[in-house]
Amino acid sequence: MVKQRVLTGITTSGTPHLGNYVGAIKPAIVASGDPSIESFYFLADYHALVKCFEPERVHQSTLEIAATWLALGLDTSRAVFYRQSDIPEIPELTWLLSCATAKGLMNRAHAYKAAVADNEAADEDPDQGVTMGLFSYPVLMAADILMFNAHTVPVGRDQVQHLEMARDIAARFNHRYGEHFVLPEARVDEHVATLPGQDGRKMSKSYDNTIALWLPEKQLRKAIMKIKTNSQEPGEPKEPDESTIFSVYAAFADQRQRQQMRQAFADGIGWGEVKQQTFELINAELAAPRERYEALIHNPEQIERELALGAERARALSRPLIERLRNAVGIRALR
Ligand code: TRP
């Protein structure tokens, strides 16, 4: 049986937070244990350059995100774990695909259109601050995916359009040069909880409401204590489904714990106590990986070794494919 290939990229422009963990990293690591799938997870460092112009930050984020996946137990003997920029066939494929991509298709990309709309609203030149990197971002992403003929790409809702573009680009290329690419499909996981941040909105860097994943214990507790609640007193029954702290608790709890916490809300548990229990639950889950994380961060050579092995496995696939594609487009030896 052909295994389902699942692939996803993580842009290396920030520090991992609890929302990334609950919404993406944890489910991906669990999924990679499924024997019927072959998973490809990579650090999208070329993508980071589109929006982050601080070299130290890109570098530090790459280290932190790589250490995070390894500390959380990604089994790299199963999943192929690599850094995008270690695969020179990806930028090469990006060019081949660019030449099969309609500019009109890229004009419709949400991120690009939003930048233009902001400029127009501010009475600026519509292309103010728009780089070719931002404009052709979806082609690079298509190359990431098509390079490994992934069937399924788990992404957030905001990335679904990019997957449609990847399919469109793949289909055009196939039509012109023969059936080289699988048409990939986005998978937006509906039941993975989106974790709220301290202010109750979705935890996101753009809202500045995140809790970093690897805070030391004391700071983690403090950050959880800052999650917004209403002014109900201990003893008053509380409504879990309107409570941010309940959602955070629930994202880490099993069925039985959730049920018990619901009961505690009905019985009037105080907010301080809910927060303390939430802290203890999260901390229990993260304490052991946190130690591994600290060790890895201080031993980047070990991370480099993992990434080098991942790149070798990835390139065992990308080299022959790019060879076939070069041949297909007419770039070959003159003999
Ligand atoms: N653009 C994705 C994001 O911002 C990251 C990414 C880059 C990606 N290449 C990818 C995701 C390929 C899935 C597949 O979240």
PDB file of C-alpha atoms in Angstrom, residues 61-284:
ATOM      1  CA  SER A  61      13.980  31.008  15.983  1.00  0.00           C
ATOM      2  CA  THR A  62      15.379  28.184  13.857  1.00  0.00           C
ATOM      3  CA  LEU A  63      17.289  26.889  16.861  1.00  0.00           C
ATOM      4  CA  GLU A  64      14.293  27.186  19.190  1.00  0.00           C
ATOM      5  CA  ILE A  65      11.799  25.577  16.846  1.00  0.00           C
ATOM      6  CA  ALA A  66      14.121  22.691  15.974  1.00  0.00           C
ATOM      7  CA  ALA A  67      14.869  22.096  19.670  1.00  0.00           C
ATOM      8  CA  THR A  68      11.141  22.231  20.436  1.00  0.00           C
ATOM      9  CA  TRP A  69      10.170  19.457  18.025  1.00  0.00           C
ATOM     10  CA  LEU A  70      13.000  17.245  19.200  1.00  0.00           C
ATOM     11  CA  ALA A  71      12.359  17.925  22.893  1.00  0.00           C
ATOM     12  CA  LEU A  72       8.701  17.033  22.456  1.00  0.00           C
ATOM     13  CA  GLY A  73       9.686  13.644  21.174  1.00  0.00           C
ATOM     14  CA  LEU A  74       9.382  13.810  17.399  1.00  0.00           C
ATOM     15  CA  ASP A  75      10.716  10.445  16.267  1.00  0.00           C
ATOM     16  CA  THR A  76      13.149  11.461  13.538  1.00  0.00           C
ATOM     17  CA  SER A  77      13.785   7.874  12.534  1.00  0.00           C
ATOM     18  CA  ARG A  78      10.206   7.910  11.232  1.00  0.00           C
ATOM     19  CA  ALA A  79       9.350  11.492  10.350  1.00  0.00           C
ATOM     20  CA  VAL A  80      11.657  13.295   7.929  1.00  0.00           C
ATOM     21  CA  PHE A  81      12.668  16.435   9.805  1.00  0.00           C
ATOM     22  CA  TYR A  82      14.725  18.976   7.882  1.00  0.00           C
ATOM     23  CA  ARG A  83      15.512  22.605   7.219  1.00  0.00           C
ATOM     24  CA  GLN A  84      14.179  24.044   3.973  1.00  0.00           C
ATOM     25  CA  SER A  85      17.408  25.865   3.170  1.00  0.00           C
ATOM     26  CA  ASP A  86      19.346  22.565   3.332  1.00  0.00           C
ATOM     27  CA  ILE A  87      17.478  21.389   0.247  1.00  0.00           C
ATOM     28  CA  PRO A  88      18.841  23.341  -2.749  1.00  0.00           C
ATOM     29  CA  GLU A  89      16.365  21.575  -5.018  1.00  0.00           C
ATOM     30  CA  ILE A  90      13.554  23.625  -3.412  1.00  0.00           C
ATOM     31  CA  PRO A  91      14.644  27.042  -4.740  1.00  0.00           C
ATOM     32  CA  GLU A  92      15.430  25.398  -8.057  1.00  0.00           C
ATOM     33  CA  LEU A  93      11.928  23.957  -8.236  1.00  0.00           C
ATOM     34  CA  THR A  94      10.558  27.353  -7.216  1.00  0.00           C
ATOM     35  CA  TRP A  95      11.931  28.793 -10.444  1.00  0.00           C
ATOM     36  CA  LEU A  96      10.599  25.980 -12.608  1.00  0.00           C
ATOM     37  CA  LEU A  97       7.190  26.494 -11.025  1.00  0.00           C
ATOM     38  CA  SER A  98       7.378  30.282 -11.291  1.00  0.00           C
ATOM     39  CA  CYS A  99       7.587  29.884 -15.040  1.00  0.00           C
ATOM     40  CA  ALA A 100       4.360  27.896 -14.957  1.00  0.00           C
ATOM     41  CA  THR A 101       2.536  30.238 -12.573  1.00  0.00           C
ATOM     42  CA  ALA A 102       0.130  32.859 -13.852  1.00  0.00           C
ATOM     43  CA  LYS A 103       0.865  36.274 -12.403  1.00  0.00           C
ATOM     44  CA  GLY A 104      -2.901  36.779 -12.223  1.00  0.00           C
ATOM     45  CA  LEU A 105      -3.114  33.870  -9.805  1.00  0.00           C
ATOM     46  CA  MET A 106      -0.596  35.502  -7.476  1.00  0.00           C
ATOM     47  CA  ASN A 107      -2.456  38.824  -7.725  1.00  0.00           C
ATOM     48  CA  ARG A 108      -5.324  37.128  -5.929  1.00  0.00           C
ATOM     49  CA  ALA A 109      -3.300  35.965  -2.895  1.00  0.00           C
ATOM     50  CA  HIS A 110      -4.881  37.201   0.349  1.00  0.00           C
ATOM     51  CA  ALA A 111      -1.637  38.359   1.968  1.00  0.00           C
ATOM     52  CA  TYR A 112      -0.595  40.342  -1.084  1.00  0.00           C
ATOM     53  CA  LYS A 113      -4.072  41.803  -1.584  1.00  0.00           C
ATOM     54  CA  ALA A 114      -4.219  42.849   2.059  1.00  0.00           C
ATOM     55  CA  ALA A 115      -0.887  44.676   1.736  1.00  0.00           C
ATOM     56  CA  VAL A 116      -2.125  46.514  -1.364  1.00  0.00           C
ATOM     57  CA  ALA A 117      -5.447  47.376   0.286  1.00  0.00           C
ATOM     58  CA  ASP A 118      -3.626  48.795   3.323  1.00  0.00           C
ATOM     59  CA  ASN A 119      -1.479  50.935   1.049  1.00  0.00           C
ATOM     60  CA  GLU A 120      -4.483  52.219  -0.856  1.00  0.00           C
ATOM     61  CA  ALA A 121      -6.304  53.027   2.364  1.00  0.00           C
ATOM     62  CA  ALA A 122      -3.236  55.002   3.503  1.00  0.00           C
ATOM     63  CA  ASP A 123      -3.044  56.778   0.133  1.00  0.00           C
ATOM     64  CA  GLU A 124       0.349  55.193  -0.577  1.00  0.00           C
ATOM     65  CA  ASP A 125       1.688  53.658  -3.745  1.00  0.00           C
ATOM     66  CA  PRO A 126      -0.141  50.294  -3.920  1.00  0.00           C
ATOM     67  CA  ASP A 127       3.159  48.382  -4.060  1.00  0.00           C
ATOM     68  CA  GLN A 128       4.743  50.230  -1.161  1.00  0.00           C
ATOM     69  CA  GLY A 129       6.710  47.729   0.936  1.00  0.00           C
ATOM     70  CA  VAL A 130       5.641  44.774  -1.226  1.00  0.00           C
ATOM     71  CA  THR A 131       8.647  42.618  -2.095  1.00  0.00           C
ATOM     72  CA  MET A 132       8.845  39.930  -4.732  1.00  0.00           C
ATOM     73  CA  GLY A 133       9.294  37.551  -1.798  1.00  0.00           C
ATOM     74  CA  LEU A 134       5.854  38.441  -0.449  1.00  0.00           C
ATOM     75  CA  PHE A 135       4.340  38.364  -3.923  1.00  0.00           C
ATOM     76  CA  SER A 136       5.724  34.975  -4.882  1.00  0.00           C
ATOM     77  CA  TYR A 137       5.546  33.379  -1.429  1.00  0.00           C
ATOM     78  CA  PRO A 138       2.850  30.920  -2.626  1.00  0.00           C
ATOM     79  CA  VAL A 139       5.190  29.592  -5.340  1.00  0.00           C
ATOM     80  CA  LEU A 140       7.896  28.807  -2.791  1.00  0.00           C
ATOM     81  CA  MET A 141       5.282  27.095  -0.655  1.00  0.00           C
ATOM     82  CA  ALA A 142       4.074  25.102  -3.668  1.00  0.00           C
ATOM     83  CA  ALA A 143       7.669  23.988  -4.272  1.00  0.00           C
ATOM     84  CA  ASP A 144       7.966  22.818  -0.644  1.00  0.00           C
ATOM     85  CA  ILE A 145       4.929  20.642  -1.080  1.00  0.00           C
ATOM     86  CA  LEU A 146       5.330  19.396  -4.667  1.00  0.00           C
ATOM     87  CA  MET A 147       9.008  18.560  -4.141  1.00  0.00           C
ATOM     88  CA  PHE A 148       7.946  15.629  -1.963  1.00  0.00           C
ATOM     89  CA  ASN A 149       4.650  14.864  -3.676  1.00  0.00           C
ATOM     90  CA  ALA A 150       2.741  15.294  -0.434  1.00  0.00           C
ATOM     91  CA  HIS A 151      -0.892  14.199  -0.483  1.00  0.00           C
ATOM     92  CA  THR A 152      -2.011  16.009   2.630  1.00  0.00           C
ATOM     93  CA  VAL A 153      -0.909  19.294   4.123  1.00  0.00           C
ATOM     94  CA  PRO A 154      -2.175  20.136   7.613  1.00  0.00           C
ATOM     95  CA  VAL A 155      -2.456  23.919   7.836  1.00  0.00           C
ATOM     96  CA  GLY A 156      -4.336  26.712   9.509  1.00  0.00           C
ATOM     97  CA  ARG A 157      -7.349  28.208   7.787  1.00  0.00           C
ATOM     98  CA  ASP A 158      -5.266  31.172   6.590  1.00  0.00           C
ATOM     99  CA  GLN A 159      -3.156  28.822   4.453  1.00  0.00           C
ATOM    100  CA  VAL A 160      -5.952  27.089   2.547  1.00  0.00           C
ATOM    101  CA  GLN A 161      -5.698  29.490  -0.375  1.00  0.00           C
ATOM    102  CA  HIS A 162      -1.994  28.677  -0.708  1.00  0.00           C
ATOM    103  CA  LEU A 163      -2.875  25.013  -1.086  1.00  0.00           C
ATOM    104  CA  GLU A 164      -5.365  25.818  -3.828  1.00  0.00           C
ATOM    105  CA  MET A 165      -2.625  27.746  -5.569  1.00  0.00           C
ATOM    106  CA  ALA A 166      -0.215  24.824  -5.199  1.00  0.00           C
ATOM    107  CA  ARG A 167      -2.747  22.554  -6.874  1.00  0.00           C
ATOM    108  CA  ASP A 168      -3.315  25.053  -9.637  1.00  0.00           C
ATOM    109  CA  ILE A 169       0.420  25.422 -10.247  1.00  0.00           C
ATOM    110  CA  ALA A 170       0.971  21.646 -10.163  1.00  0.00           C
ATOM    111  CA  ALA A 171      -1.847  21.069 -12.635  1.00  0.00           C
ATOM    112  CA  ARG A 172      -0.467  23.613 -15.074  1.00  0.00           C
ATOM    113  CA  PHE A 173       3.005  22.141 -14.838  1.00  0.00           C
ATOM    114  CA  ASN A 174       1.655  18.618 -15.327  1.00  0.00           C
ATOM    115  CA  HIS A 175      -0.370  19.764 -18.302  1.00  0.00           C
ATOM    116  CA  ARG A 176       2.655  21.299 -19.944  1.00  0.00           C
ATOM    117  CA  TYR A 177       5.348  18.745 -19.109  1.00  0.00           C
ATOM    118  CA  GLY A 178       3.650  15.487 -18.104  1.00  0.00           C
ATOM    119  CA  GLU A 179       2.299  14.037 -14.881  1.00  0.00           C
ATOM    120  CA  HIS A 180       5.062  14.827 -12.409  1.00  0.00           C
ATOM    121  CA  PHE A 181       3.143  16.070  -9.413  1.00  0.00           C
ATOM    122  CA  VAL A 182       0.500  14.808  -7.035  1.00  0.00           C
ATOM    123  CA  LEU A 183      -2.195  17.430  -6.417  1.00  0.00           C
ATOM    124  CA  PRO A 184      -1.973  18.108  -2.676  1.00  0.00           C
ATOM    125  CA  GLU A 185      -4.881  18.732  -0.357  1.00  0.00           C
ATOM    126  CA  ALA A 186      -5.139  21.020   2.635  1.00  0.00           C
ATOM    127  CA  ARG A 187      -6.313  19.527   5.884  1.00  0.00           C
ATOM    128  CA  VAL A 188      -7.723  21.981   8.383  1.00  0.00           C
ATOM    129  CA  ASP A 189      -8.250  20.169  11.634  1.00  0.00           C
ATOM    130  CA  GLU A 190     -11.667  21.215  12.926  1.00  0.00           C
ATOM    131  CA  HIS A 191     -11.485  19.589  16.349  1.00  0.00           C
ATOM    132  CA  VAL A 192      -8.017  20.719  17.351  1.00  0.00           C
ATOM    133  CA  ALA A 193      -8.806  23.426  19.872  1.00  0.00           C
ATOM    134  CA  THR A 194      -7.578  26.923  19.123  1.00  0.00           C
ATOM    135  CA  LEU A 195      -6.073  28.024  22.362  1.00  0.00           C
ATOM    136  CA  PRO A 196      -7.150  31.443  23.619  1.00  0.00           C
ATOM    137  CA  GLY A 197      -4.497  33.858  24.852  1.00  0.00           C
ATOM    138  CA  GLN A 198      -4.397  35.896  28.025  1.00  0.00           C
ATOM    139  CA  ASP A 199      -7.022  38.350  26.731  1.00  0.00           C
ATOM    140  CA  GLY A 200      -9.438  35.653  25.526  1.00  0.00           C
ATOM    141  CA  ARG A 201      -8.775  36.127  21.803  1.00  0.00           C
ATOM    142  CA  LYS A 202      -7.003  33.385  19.837  1.00  0.00           C
ATOM    143  CA  MET A 203      -3.428  33.061  21.117  1.00  0.00           C
ATOM    144  CA  SER A 204      -1.358  34.736  18.429  1.00  0.00           C
ATOM    145  CA  LYS A 205       1.810  36.723  18.083  1.00  0.00           C
ATOM    146  CA  SER A 206      -0.115  39.454  16.289  1.00  0.00           C
ATOM    147  CA  TYR A 207      -2.346  40.013  19.345  1.00  0.00           C
ATOM    148  CA  ASP A 208       0.582  40.059  21.748  1.00  0.00           C
ATOM    149  CA  ASN A 209      -1.299  37.701  24.064  1.00  0.00           C
ATOM    150  CA  THR A 210       0.914  34.627  23.898  1.00  0.00           C
ATOM    151  CA  ILE A 211       2.468  32.482  26.605  1.00  0.00           C
ATOM    152  CA  ALA A 212       5.867  31.168  25.531  1.00  0.00           C
ATOM    153  CA  LEU A 213       6.060  27.382  25.539  1.00  0.00           C
ATOM    154  CA  TRP A 214       9.313  27.055  27.445  1.00  0.00           C
ATOM    155  CA  LEU A 215       8.902  29.585  30.233  1.00  0.00           C
ATOM    156  CA  PRO A 216      10.564  28.456  33.446  1.00  0.00           C
ATOM    157  CA  GLU A 217       8.070  27.142  35.965  1.00  0.00           C
ATOM    158  CA  LYS A 218       7.697  30.333  37.992  1.00  0.00           C
ATOM    159  CA  GLN A 219       7.127  32.511  34.960  1.00  0.00           C
ATOM    160  CA  LEU A 220       4.712  30.017  33.466  1.00  0.00           C
ATOM    161  CA  ARG A 221       2.655  30.191  36.656  1.00  0.00           C
ATOM    162  CA  LYS A 222       2.727  33.985  36.581  1.00  0.00           C
ATOM    163  CA  ALA A 223       1.628  34.092  32.936  1.00  0.00           C
ATOM    164  CA  ILE A 224      -1.294  31.765  33.655  1.00  0.00           C
ATOM    165  CA  MET A 225      -2.308  33.884  36.651  1.00  0.00           C
ATOM    166  CA  LYS A 226      -2.631  36.825  34.220  1.00  0.00           C
ATOM    167  CA  ILE A 227      -5.314  35.160  32.101  1.00  0.00           C
ATOM    168  CA  LYS A 228      -8.404  37.338  32.168  1.00  0.00           C
ATOM    169  CA  THR A 229     -11.430  36.256  34.205  1.00  0.00           C
ATOM    170  CA  ASN A 230     -14.604  38.029  35.275  1.00  0.00           C
ATOM    171  CA  SER A 231     -15.159  39.395  38.783  1.00  0.00           C
ATOM    172  CA  GLN A 232     -17.197  36.508  40.194  1.00  0.00           C
ATOM    173  CA  GLU A 233     -16.287  35.529  43.747  1.00  0.00           C
ATOM    174  CA  PRO A 234     -15.379  32.062  45.059  1.00  0.00           C
ATOM    175  CA  GLY A 235     -18.582  30.214  45.896  1.00  0.00           C
ATOM    176  CA  GLU A 236     -20.512  31.658  42.940  1.00  0.00           C
ATOM    177  CA  PRO A 237     -21.312  29.082  40.237  1.00  0.00           C
ATOM    178  CA  LYS A 238     -19.411  29.879  37.023  1.00  0.00           C
ATOM    179  CA  GLU A 239     -20.007  29.207  33.355  1.00  0.00           C
ATOM    180  CA  PRO A 240     -17.105  27.179  31.889  1.00  0.00           C
ATOM    181  CA  ASP A 241     -18.115  27.797  28.281  1.00  0.00           C
ATOM    182  CA  GLU A 242     -17.685  31.541  28.689  1.00  0.00           C
ATOM    183  CA  SER A 243     -14.356  31.262  30.464  1.00  0.00           C
ATOM    184  CA  THR A 244     -10.937  31.677  28.869  1.00  0.00           C
ATOM    185  CA  ILE A 245      -9.165  29.850  31.668  1.00  0.00           C
ATOM    186  CA  PHE A 246     -11.520  26.892  31.263  1.00  0.00           C
ATOM    187  CA  SER A 247     -10.649  26.649  27.557  1.00  0.00           C
ATOM    188  CA  VAL A 248      -6.970  26.695  28.409  1.00  0.00           C
ATOM    189  CA  TYR A 249      -7.453  24.007  31.057  1.00  0.00           C
ATOM    190  CA  ALA A 250      -9.560  21.928  28.672  1.00  0.00           C
ATOM    191  CA  ALA A 251      -6.905  22.036  25.950  1.00  0.00           C
ATOM    192  CA  PHE A 252      -4.522  20.130  28.213  1.00  0.00           C
ATOM    193  CA  ALA A 253      -6.990  17.968  30.135  1.00  0.00           C
ATOM    194  CA  ASP A 254      -8.372  14.538  29.403  1.00  0.00           C
ATOM    195  CA  GLN A 255     -12.084  13.843  29.291  1.00  0.00           C
ATOM    196  CA  ARG A 256     -12.350  12.977  32.992  1.00  0.00           C
ATOM    197  CA  GLN A 257     -10.415  16.050  34.136  1.00  0.00           C
ATOM    198  CA  ARG A 258     -12.568  18.297  31.956  1.00  0.00           C
ATOM    199  CA  GLN A 259     -15.698  16.810  33.446  1.00  0.00           C
ATOM    200  CA  GLN A 260     -14.397  17.324  36.980  1.00  0.00           C
ATOM    201  CA  MET A 261     -13.496  20.919  36.235  1.00  0.00           C
ATOM    202  CA  ARG A 262     -16.977  21.551  34.833  1.00  0.00           C
ATOM    203  CA  GLN A 263     -18.392  20.277  38.080  1.00  0.00           C
ATOM    204  CA  ALA A 264     -15.986  22.478  40.065  1.00  0.00           C
ATOM    205  CA  PHE A 265     -17.214  25.502  38.080  1.00  0.00           C
ATOM    206  CA  ALA A 266     -20.804  24.629  38.929  1.00  0.00           C
ATOM    207  CA  ASP A 267     -19.773  24.280  42.569  1.00  0.00           C
ATOM    208  CA  GLY A 268     -18.226  27.760  42.587  1.00  0.00           C
ATOM    209  CA  ILE A 269     -14.486  27.105  42.486  1.00  0.00           C
ATOM    210  CA  GLY A 270     -12.511  30.369  42.821  1.00  0.00           C
ATOM    211  CA  TRP A 271     -10.541  31.765  39.871  1.00  0.00           C
ATOM    212  CA  GLY A 272      -7.247  31.558  41.744  1.00  0.00           C
ATOM    213  CA  GLU A 273      -7.774  27.852  42.297  1.00  0.00           C
ATOM    214  CA  VAL A 274      -8.702  27.216  38.640  1.00  0.00           C
ATOM    215  CA  LYS A 275      -5.533  28.985  37.589  1.00  0.00           C
ATOM    216  CA  GLN A 276      -3.404  27.042  40.026  1.00  0.00           C
ATOM    217  CA  GLN A 277      -4.813  23.752  38.727  1.00  0.00           C
ATOM    218  CA  THR A 278      -4.318  24.877  35.145  1.00  0.00           C
ATOM    219  CA  PHE A 279      -0.717  25.743  35.870  1.00  0.00           C
ATOM    220  CA  GLU A 280      -0.116  22.368  37.506  1.00  0.00           C
ATOM    221  CA  LEU A 281      -1.679  20.501  34.602  1.00  0.00           C
ATOM    222  CA  ILE A 282       0.348  22.314  31.947  1.00  0.00           C
ATOM    223  CA  ASN A 283       3.517  22.186  33.957  1.00  0.00           C
ATOM    224  CA  ALA A 284       3.199  18.443  34.507  1.00  0.00           C
TER     225      ALA A 284
END
